[in-house]
Coordinates of C-alpha atoms in Angstrom, one line a residue:
X1 CA 17.7 -0.2 30.0
X2 CA 20.3 0.1 27.2
X3 CA 20.1 -1.7 23.9
X4 CA 23.2 -3.1 22.2
X5 CA 23.8 -4.8 18.8
X6 CA 24.2 -8.2 20.5
X7 CA 20.9 -8.1 22.4
X8 CA 17.5 -9.1 21.0
X9 CA 13.8 -8.4 21.3
X10 CA 11.5 -11.4 21.1
X11 CA 8.1 -10.9 19.6
X12 CA 5.1 -13.2 20.2
X13 CA 2.0 -13.2 18.0
X14 CA -0.6 -15.7 19.1
X15 CA -3.4 -16.6 16.7
X16 CA -6.3 -19.0 16.9
X17 CA -4.5 -21.9 15.2
X18 CA -0.9 -20.5 14.9
X19 CA 1.9 -19.0 16.9
X20 CA 4.4 -16.7 15.3
X21 CA 7.6 -15.4 16.8
X22 CA 10.6 -13.3 15.7
X23 CA 13.9 -12.0 17.0
X24 CA 14.9 -8.4 16.3
X25 CA 18.3 -6.8 17.0
X26 CA 17.8 -4.2 19.8
X27 CA 18.6 -0.7 18.6
X28 CA 18.6 -1.3 14.8
X29 CA 15.4 -3.4 14.9
X30 CA 16.7 -5.5 12.1
X31 CA 15.1 -9.0 12.0
X32 CA 17.4 -11.8 13.0
X33 CA 15.1 -14.7 12.5
X34 CA 11.4 -15.7 12.4
X35 CA 9.5 -18.8 13.3
X36 CA 6.0 -20.2 13.5
X37 CA 3.9 -23.1 14.6
X38 CA 1.1 -23.6 12.2
X39 CA -1.9 -25.9 12.0
X40 CA -2.0 -26.2 15.8
X41 CA -4.4 -29.0 16.8
X42 CA -3.8 -31.1 13.7
X43 CA -1.3 -33.9 12.9
X44 CA 0.4 -31.6 10.3
X45 CA 1.4 -29.0 12.7
X46 CA 5.1 -28.1 12.8
X47 CA 7.6 -25.6 14.2
X48 CA 9.3 -23.8 11.3
X49 CA 12.2 -21.4 11.8
X50 CA 14.1 -19.4 9.2
X51 CA 17.1 -17.0 9.4
X52 CA 17.5 -14.6 6.4
X53 CA 15.0 -16.9 4.5
X54 CA 17.2 -19.9 5.2
X55 CA 15.5 -22.7 7.2
X56 CA 16.9 -23.8 10.6
X57 CA 16.1 -27.1 12.3
X58 CA 12.6 -27.1 13.7
X59 CA 10.2 -29.7 14.9
X60 CA 7.5 -31.8 13.1
X61 CA 4.9 -34.2 14.5
X62 CA 2.0 -32.0 15.3
X63 CA 1.0 -29.8 18.3
X64 CA -2.2 -30.8 20.0
X65 CA -2.9 -27.3 21.4
X66 CA -1.5 -23.8 21.9
X67 CA 0.1 -24.8 25.2
X68 CA 2.2 -27.4 23.4
X69 CA 3.2 -24.9 20.7
X70 CA 4.2 -22.3 23.4
X71 CA 6.3 -24.9 25.2
X72 CA 8.1 -25.9 22.0
X73 CA 9.0 -22.3 21.2
X74 CA 10.2 -21.6 24.7
X75 CA 12.3 -24.9 24.6
X76 CA 13.8 -23.8 21.3
X77 CA 14.8 -20.4 22.5
X78 CA 16.2 -21.8 25.8
X79 CA 18.5 -24.1 23.8
X80 CA 19.5 -21.5 21.3
X81 CA 22.5 -19.1 21.2
X82 CA 20.0 -16.2 21.9
X83 CA 18.8 -17.3 25.3
X84 CA 21.2 -15.2 27.3
X85 CA 21.0 -12.2 25.0
X86 CA 17.3 -11.4 25.2
X87 CA 16.4 -7.8 26.3
X88 CA 12.6 -8.0 26.4
X89 CA 9.5 -9.8 25.0
X90 CA 6.7 -8.1 23.2
X91 CA 3.2 -9.7 22.9
X92 CA 0.3 -8.9 20.5
X93 CA -2.9 -8.8 22.4
X94 CA -6.2 -8.5 20.6
X95 CA -7.9 -6.5 23.3
X96 CA -7.2 -4.4 26.5
X97 CA -10.6 -2.9 27.2
X98 CA -11.5 0.8 26.8
X99 CA -8.7 2.1 28.9
X100 CA -5.8 0.1 27.6
X101 CA -4.9 0.9 24.0
X102 CA -1.4 2.2 23.9
X103 CA 1.5 -0.3 24.3
X104 CA 2.5 -0.8 27.9
X105 CA 4.7 -2.8 30.3
X106 CA 2.9 -6.0 31.5
X107 CA 2.3 -5.9 35.2
X108 CA 0.2 -7.9 37.6
X109 CA -2.3 -5.1 37.6
X110 CA -2.6 -5.2 33.8
X111 CA -3.1 -8.9 33.8
X112 CA -5.9 -8.5 36.4
X113 CA -7.5 -5.9 34.2
X114 CA -7.2 -8.2 31.1
X115 CA -9.0 -11.0 33.1
X116 CA -11.8 -8.5 33.7
X117 CA -12.3 -7.9 30.0
X118 CA -12.1 -11.6 28.8
X119 CA -15.9 -11.3 28.0
X120 CA -14.9 -8.8 25.3
X121 CA -12.7 -11.3 23.5
X122 CA -13.4 -14.8 24.9
X123 CA -11.9 -16.6 21.9
X124 CA -8.6 -14.7 22.2
X125 CA -7.7 -13.2 25.5
X126 CA -7.7 -16.3 27.7
X127 CA -5.0 -18.0 25.4
X128 CA -3.1 -14.7 25.2
X129 CA -3.0 -14.3 28.9
X130 CA -1.9 -17.9 29.4
X131 CA 0.7 -17.4 26.8
X132 CA 2.1 -14.3 28.6
X133 CA 2.3 -16.2 31.9
X134 CA 4.2 -19.0 30.3
X135 CA 6.8 -16.6 28.9
X136 CA 6.9 -14.8 32.3
X137 CA 7.7 -18.0 34.0
X138 CA 10.3 -19.1 31.5
X139 CA 12.0 -15.6 31.3
X140 CA 11.2 -14.1 34.7
X141 CA 14.1 -11.6 34.5
X142 CA 12.8 -10.0 31.3
X143 CA 10.4 -7.1 30.9
X144 CA 7.4 -7.9 28.8
X145 CA 5.3 -5.5 26.8
X146 CA 1.7 -5.7 25.7
X147 CA 0.9 -4.3 22.2
X148 CA -2.9 -4.0 21.6
X149 CA -4.5 -4.6 18.3
X150 CA -7.1 -1.9 19.1
X151 CA -4.6 0.9 19.5
X152 CA -4.7 2.1 15.9
X153 CA -8.4 2.8 16.0
X154 CA -8.4 4.6 19.4
X155 CA -9.0 8.0 17.8
X156 CA -12.0 7.1 15.7
X157 CA -14.7 9.9 15.8
X158 CA -17.5 9.4 18.2
X159 CA -20.0 8.7 15.5
X160 CA -18.0 5.6 14.5
X161 CA -16.8 4.6 17.9
X162 CA -20.1 4.4 19.9
X163 CA -23.1 2.2 19.4
X164 CA -26.7 3.7 19.7
X165 CA -27.3 1.8 23.0
X166 CA -27.9 3.1 26.6
X167 CA -24.8 4.7 28.1
X168 CA -24.6 2.1 30.9
X169 CA -23.3 -0.5 28.3
X170 CA -20.7 1.9 27.1
X171 CA -19.4 2.2 30.7
X172 CA -19.0 -1.6 30.6
X173 CA -16.7 -1.4 27.7
X174 CA -19.2 -1.9 24.9
X175 CA -17.9 0.2 22.0
X176 CA -16.5 -0.1 18.5
X177 CA -12.9 -1.1 19.0
X178 CA -11.6 -2.4 15.7
X179 CA -8.8 -4.8 15.3
X180 CA -5.8 -5.7 13.0
X181 CA -4.3 -2.4 14.3
X182 CA -0.7 -3.6 14.3
X183 CA -1.0 -4.6 10.7
X184 CA -2.6 -1.3 9.7
X185 CA 0.1 0.6 11.6
X186 CA 2.8 -1.2 9.7
X187 CA 1.2 -0.5 6.3
X188 CA 0.8 3.2 7.1
X189 CA 4.5 3.3 8.1
X190 CA 5.5 1.5 4.9
X191 CA 3.6 3.9 2.7
X192 CA 5.1 6.9 4.5
X193 CA 8.6 5.4 4.1
X194 CA 7.9 4.9 0.4
X195 CA 7.2 8.6 0.0
X196 CA 3.3 8.6 0.1
X197 CA 2.0 11.5 2.2
X198 CA -0.4 9.5 4.3
X199 CA -1.4 12.7 6.2
X200 CA -3.1 14.0 3.1
X201 CA -4.7 10.8 1.7
X202 CA -7.9 8.9 2.0
X203 CA -6.7 5.3 2.3
X204 CA -8.5 1.9 2.6
X205 CA -6.4 -1.0 3.8
X206 CA -7.9 -4.4 3.2
X207 CA -6.4 -6.9 5.6
X208 CA -7.8 -10.1 4.0
X209 CA -7.0 -13.5 5.6
X210 CA -8.8 -16.2 7.5
X211 CA -9.7 -13.3 9.8
X212 CA -10.5 -10.3 7.6
X213 CA -11.1 -6.6 8.1
X214 CA -10.8 -3.2 6.4
X215 CA -9.9 0.2 7.8
X216 CA -10.6 3.7 6.4
X217 CA -7.6 5.9 7.2
X218 CA -8.1 9.6 6.5
X219 CA -5.1 11.9 6.9
X220 CA -3.3 9.3 8.9
X221 CA -6.1 8.6 11.4
X222 CA -8.4 5.5 11.4
X223 CA -11.9 6.9 11.1
X224 CA -13.8 3.7 10.5
X225 CA -13.1 -0.1 10.4
X226 CA -15.2 -3.1 9.7
X227 CA -14.6 -5.2 12.9
X228 CA -16.5 -3.8 15.8
X229 CA -16.8 -4.9 19.4
X230 CA -15.1 -8.2 18.5
X231 CA -13.1 -9.8 15.7
X232 CA -16.3 -11.6 14.7
X233 CA -17.9 -8.6 13.0
X234 CA -17.5 -7.0 9.6
X235 CA -16.6 -9.0 6.6
X236 CA -17.5 -12.7 6.2
X237 CA -14.4 -14.7 7.2
X238 CA -13.0 -18.2 7.1
X239 CA -15.1 -19.4 10.1
X240 CA -16.6 -16.2 11.4
X241 CA -20.0 -14.8 10.3
X242 CA -19.2 -11.2 10.0
X243 CA -22.0 -8.6 10.4
X244 CA -25.5 -9.9 11.1
X245 CA -28.9 -8.3 11.6
X246 CA -29.4 -8.3 15.4
X247 CA -32.6 -10.2 14.7
X248 CA -30.5 -13.1 13.4
X249 CA -28.9 -13.4 16.8
X250 CA -32.3 -13.2 18.5
X251 CA -33.6 -15.9 16.2
X252 CA -30.7 -18.2 17.0
X253 CA -31.2 -17.7 20.7
X254 CA -35.0 -18.2 20.7
X255 CA -35.7 -20.6 17.8
X256 CA -32.4 -22.4 17.9
X257 CA -32.4 -22.5 21.7
X258 CA -28.7 -21.8 21.8
X259 CA -26.8 -20.9 24.9
X260 CA -24.5 -17.9 24.8
X261 CA -21.5 -20.2 24.6
X262 CA -23.1 -22.2 21.7
X263 CA -23.9 -19.0 19.9
X264 CA -20.3 -17.8 20.3
X265 CA -19.0 -21.1 18.9
X266 CA -21.4 -21.0 16.0
X267 CA -20.5 -17.4 15.0
X268 CA -16.8 -17.7 15.6
X269 CA -16.0 -21.2 14.4
X270 CA -18.8 -22.7 12.4
X271 CA -19.9 -19.8 10.2
X272 CA -18.4 -17.8 7.3
X273 CA -16.9 -19.6 4.3
X274 CA -16.9 -22.8 6.2
X275 CA -20.7 -22.6 6.6
X276 CA -21.2 -21.9 2.9
X277 CA -18.8 -24.4 1.4
X278 CA -17.6 -26.7 4.2
X279 CA -14.0 -25.3 3.9
X280 CA -12.6 -22.1 5.4
X281 CA -9.3 -21.9 3.4
X282 CA -9.6 -19.5 0.5
X283 CA -6.9 -21.2 -1.6
X284 CA -8.6 -24.5 -1.1
X285 CA -11.9 -23.0 -2.2
X286 CA -10.3 -21.4 -5.3
X287 CA -8.9 -24.8 -6.3
X288 CA -12.4 -26.4 -5.9
X289 CA -14.4 -23.6 -7.5
X290 CA -14.5 -25.0 -11.1
X291 CA -16.3 -28.1 -10.0
X292 CA -18.0 -27.1 -6.7
X293 CA -20.8 -24.6 -6.8
X294 CA -20.7 -24.1 -3.0
X295 CA -17.0 -23.2 -3.2
X296 CA -17.8 -20.7 -5.9
X297 CA -20.6 -19.2 -3.8
X298 CA -18.3 -18.8 -0.9
X299 CA -15.7 -16.9 -2.9
X300 CA -18.5 -14.7 -4.5
X301 CA -19.9 -13.9 -1.1
X302 CA -16.5 -12.9 0.2
X303 CA -15.7 -10.7 -2.7
X304 CA -19.2 -9.1 -2.7
X305 CA -18.9 -8.2 0.9
X306 CA -15.4 -6.8 0.5
X307 CA -16.6 -4.7 -2.5
X308 CA -19.6 -3.4 -0.4
X309 CA -17.4 -2.4 2.5
X310 CA -14.9 -0.6 0.2
X311 CA -17.8 1.5 -1.0
X312 CA -19.0 2.3 2.5
X313 CA -15.6 3.1 3.8
X314 CA -14.9 5.4 0.8
X315 CA -18.2 7.2 1.6
X316 CA -17.2 7.6 5.2
X317 CA -14.1 9.5 4.1
X318 CA -15.7 11.4 1.3
X319 CA -13.5 9.8 -1.4
X320 CA -10.7 7.5 -2.0
X321 CA -7.1 8.0 -3.1
X322 CA -5.4 4.6 -2.3
X323 CA -6.6 1.0 -1.8
X324 CA -4.1 -1.4 -0.3
X325 CA -4.5 -5.2 -0.2
X326 CA -2.6 -7.1 2.5
X327 CA -2.9 -10.2 4.7
X328 CA -2.6 -13.8 3.4
X329 CA -5.5 -13.6 0.9
X330 CA -4.9 -9.9 0.0
X331 CA -1.2 -10.5 -0.7
X332 CA -1.4 -13.8 -2.6
X333 CA -4.8 -14.2 -4.4
X334 CA -4.9 -12.3 -7.7
X335 CA -8.3 -13.9 -8.4
X336 CA -9.9 -12.4 -5.2
X337 CA -8.3 -9.0 -5.8
X338 CA -9.7 -8.9 -9.4
X339 CA -13.2 -10.1 -8.3
X340 CA -13.3 -7.4 -5.6
X341 CA -12.2 -4.6 -7.9
X342 CA -14.2 -5.7 -10.9
X343 CA -17.3 -3.5 -10.3
X344 CA -15.6 -0.6 -8.6
X345 CA -15.2 1.6 -11.7
X346 CA -17.6 4.1 -10.2
X347 CA -15.0 4.8 -7.5
X348 CA -12.3 5.1 -10.0
X349 CA -10.7 1.8 -9.2
X350 CA -9.3 -0.2 -12.1
X351 CA -6.6 -2.8 -11.9
X352 CA -4.1 -3.9 -14.5
X353 CA -4.7 -7.7 -15.0
X354 CA -1.1 -8.5 -15.9
X355 CA 0.4 -6.6 -13.0
X356 CA -2.2 -8.1 -10.7
X357 CA -1.5 -11.7 -11.8
X358 CA 2.2 -11.0 -11.3
X359 CA 1.5 -9.9 -7.7
X360 CA 3.3 -6.6 -8.3
X361 CA 3.3 -3.9 -5.7
X362 CA 1.3 -1.4 -7.8
X363 CA -1.5 -3.1 -9.7
X364 CA -3.6 -0.2 -10.7
X365 CA -4.2 0.4 -14.4
X366 CA -3.0 3.6 -16.1
X367 CA -6.7 4.8 -16.2
X368 CA -7.3 4.2 -12.5
X369 CA -8.1 7.3 -10.5
X370 CA -7.3 5.4 -7.3
X371 CA -3.9 4.0 -6.6
X372 CA -4.1 0.2 -6.0
X373 CA -1.3 -1.6 -4.2
X374 CA -0.4 -5.0 -2.7
X375 CA 1.8 -4.9 0.4
X376 CA 3.1 -7.5 2.7
X377 CA 2.3 -6.7 6.3
X378 CA 4.5 -7.3 9.3
X379 CA 2.8 -7.1 12.7
X380 CA 6.0 -8.5 14.5
X381 CA 8.0 -5.5 13.3
X382 CA 5.6 -3.2 15.0
X383 CA 5.6 -5.2 18.2
X384 CA 9.4 -5.0 18.3
X385 CA 9.3 -1.3 17.6
X386 CA 6.8 -0.7 20.5
X387 CA 8.6 -3.0 22.8
X388 CA 11.9 -1.2 22.3
X389 CA 10.2 2.2 22.9
X390 CA 8.6 1.1 26.2
X391 CA 11.7 -0.6 27.7
X392 CA 13.9 2.3 26.8
X393 CA 11.7 5.0 28.4

């Protein structure tokens, strides 16, 4: 299938409460436009579209669920000038099981396999599969590509990849997958393009958002990451618990008499910052902190855990050369970055307060032995890149 300058790749990035999409020129992979439906399930939800940072007509009025958001995006594309010039569609998928990591063409067989592994990502895969089917129905003539968030971590060493449990569970797909891989891949590509030799560096990338994780990248390979079997693990997050003693889970099952579904809901949607302070949005918590002790406690817990994981990931690599902050919180919250780095002098991490407050790309102080950076991530660019590679094979 040949690419030309007047054909486009559509990327779809489905989140728990948002849907992002972009159009990229086939061949050059230059972005044509981007759009999103945010705050799905609330009255404030709206479809926002921009081209070269200039807003285009969208839609307000709220979207009651993801299905409504998907229909709105499909309707917009169908009525746009791009409808007859689409070459392929690329989708971000959180999980493909142990045997599906690399990007691949979406087939009926792949969808059957994804259904079999819904139990590995029950809060993500069902919506993502439904999303794919909606776009297949609307654009039946187009090839569609799955880009898995676990791919970046596929080469983790065995000591990081496998849990100390009987082998029969490993055969059922129970292993340390890691997530946010498309984001990490973009950051590594960006660093390499900026002249940093990522193949000779110990790098920690902190993707901090409502969902948060970190990855230790040694000589270009992910060797450890905070999320594990599911996106619930690792750091405390907006509504997710992060890592817990297994005894806590047993306590909740026995003493709390929770069903497996109730436990999943508790750990995924009712825990984390929301459980501590009643709010899950970091910026909202920062605005409340001066007069709300619970908001302050939530922020302190988040930064404490981030600092703890930076220390453990640096130990896993045997040192640290570069720390990168990305994701919504990582990119935009100078306060959180400062609180995380405040007690990391022992690792050689020191930030320049002025540069940090100005959200500069390089925020390390002149005395820092570790380079500290703030970079904007772009998962959609990686989806477009992989989609083009697959369809042009």
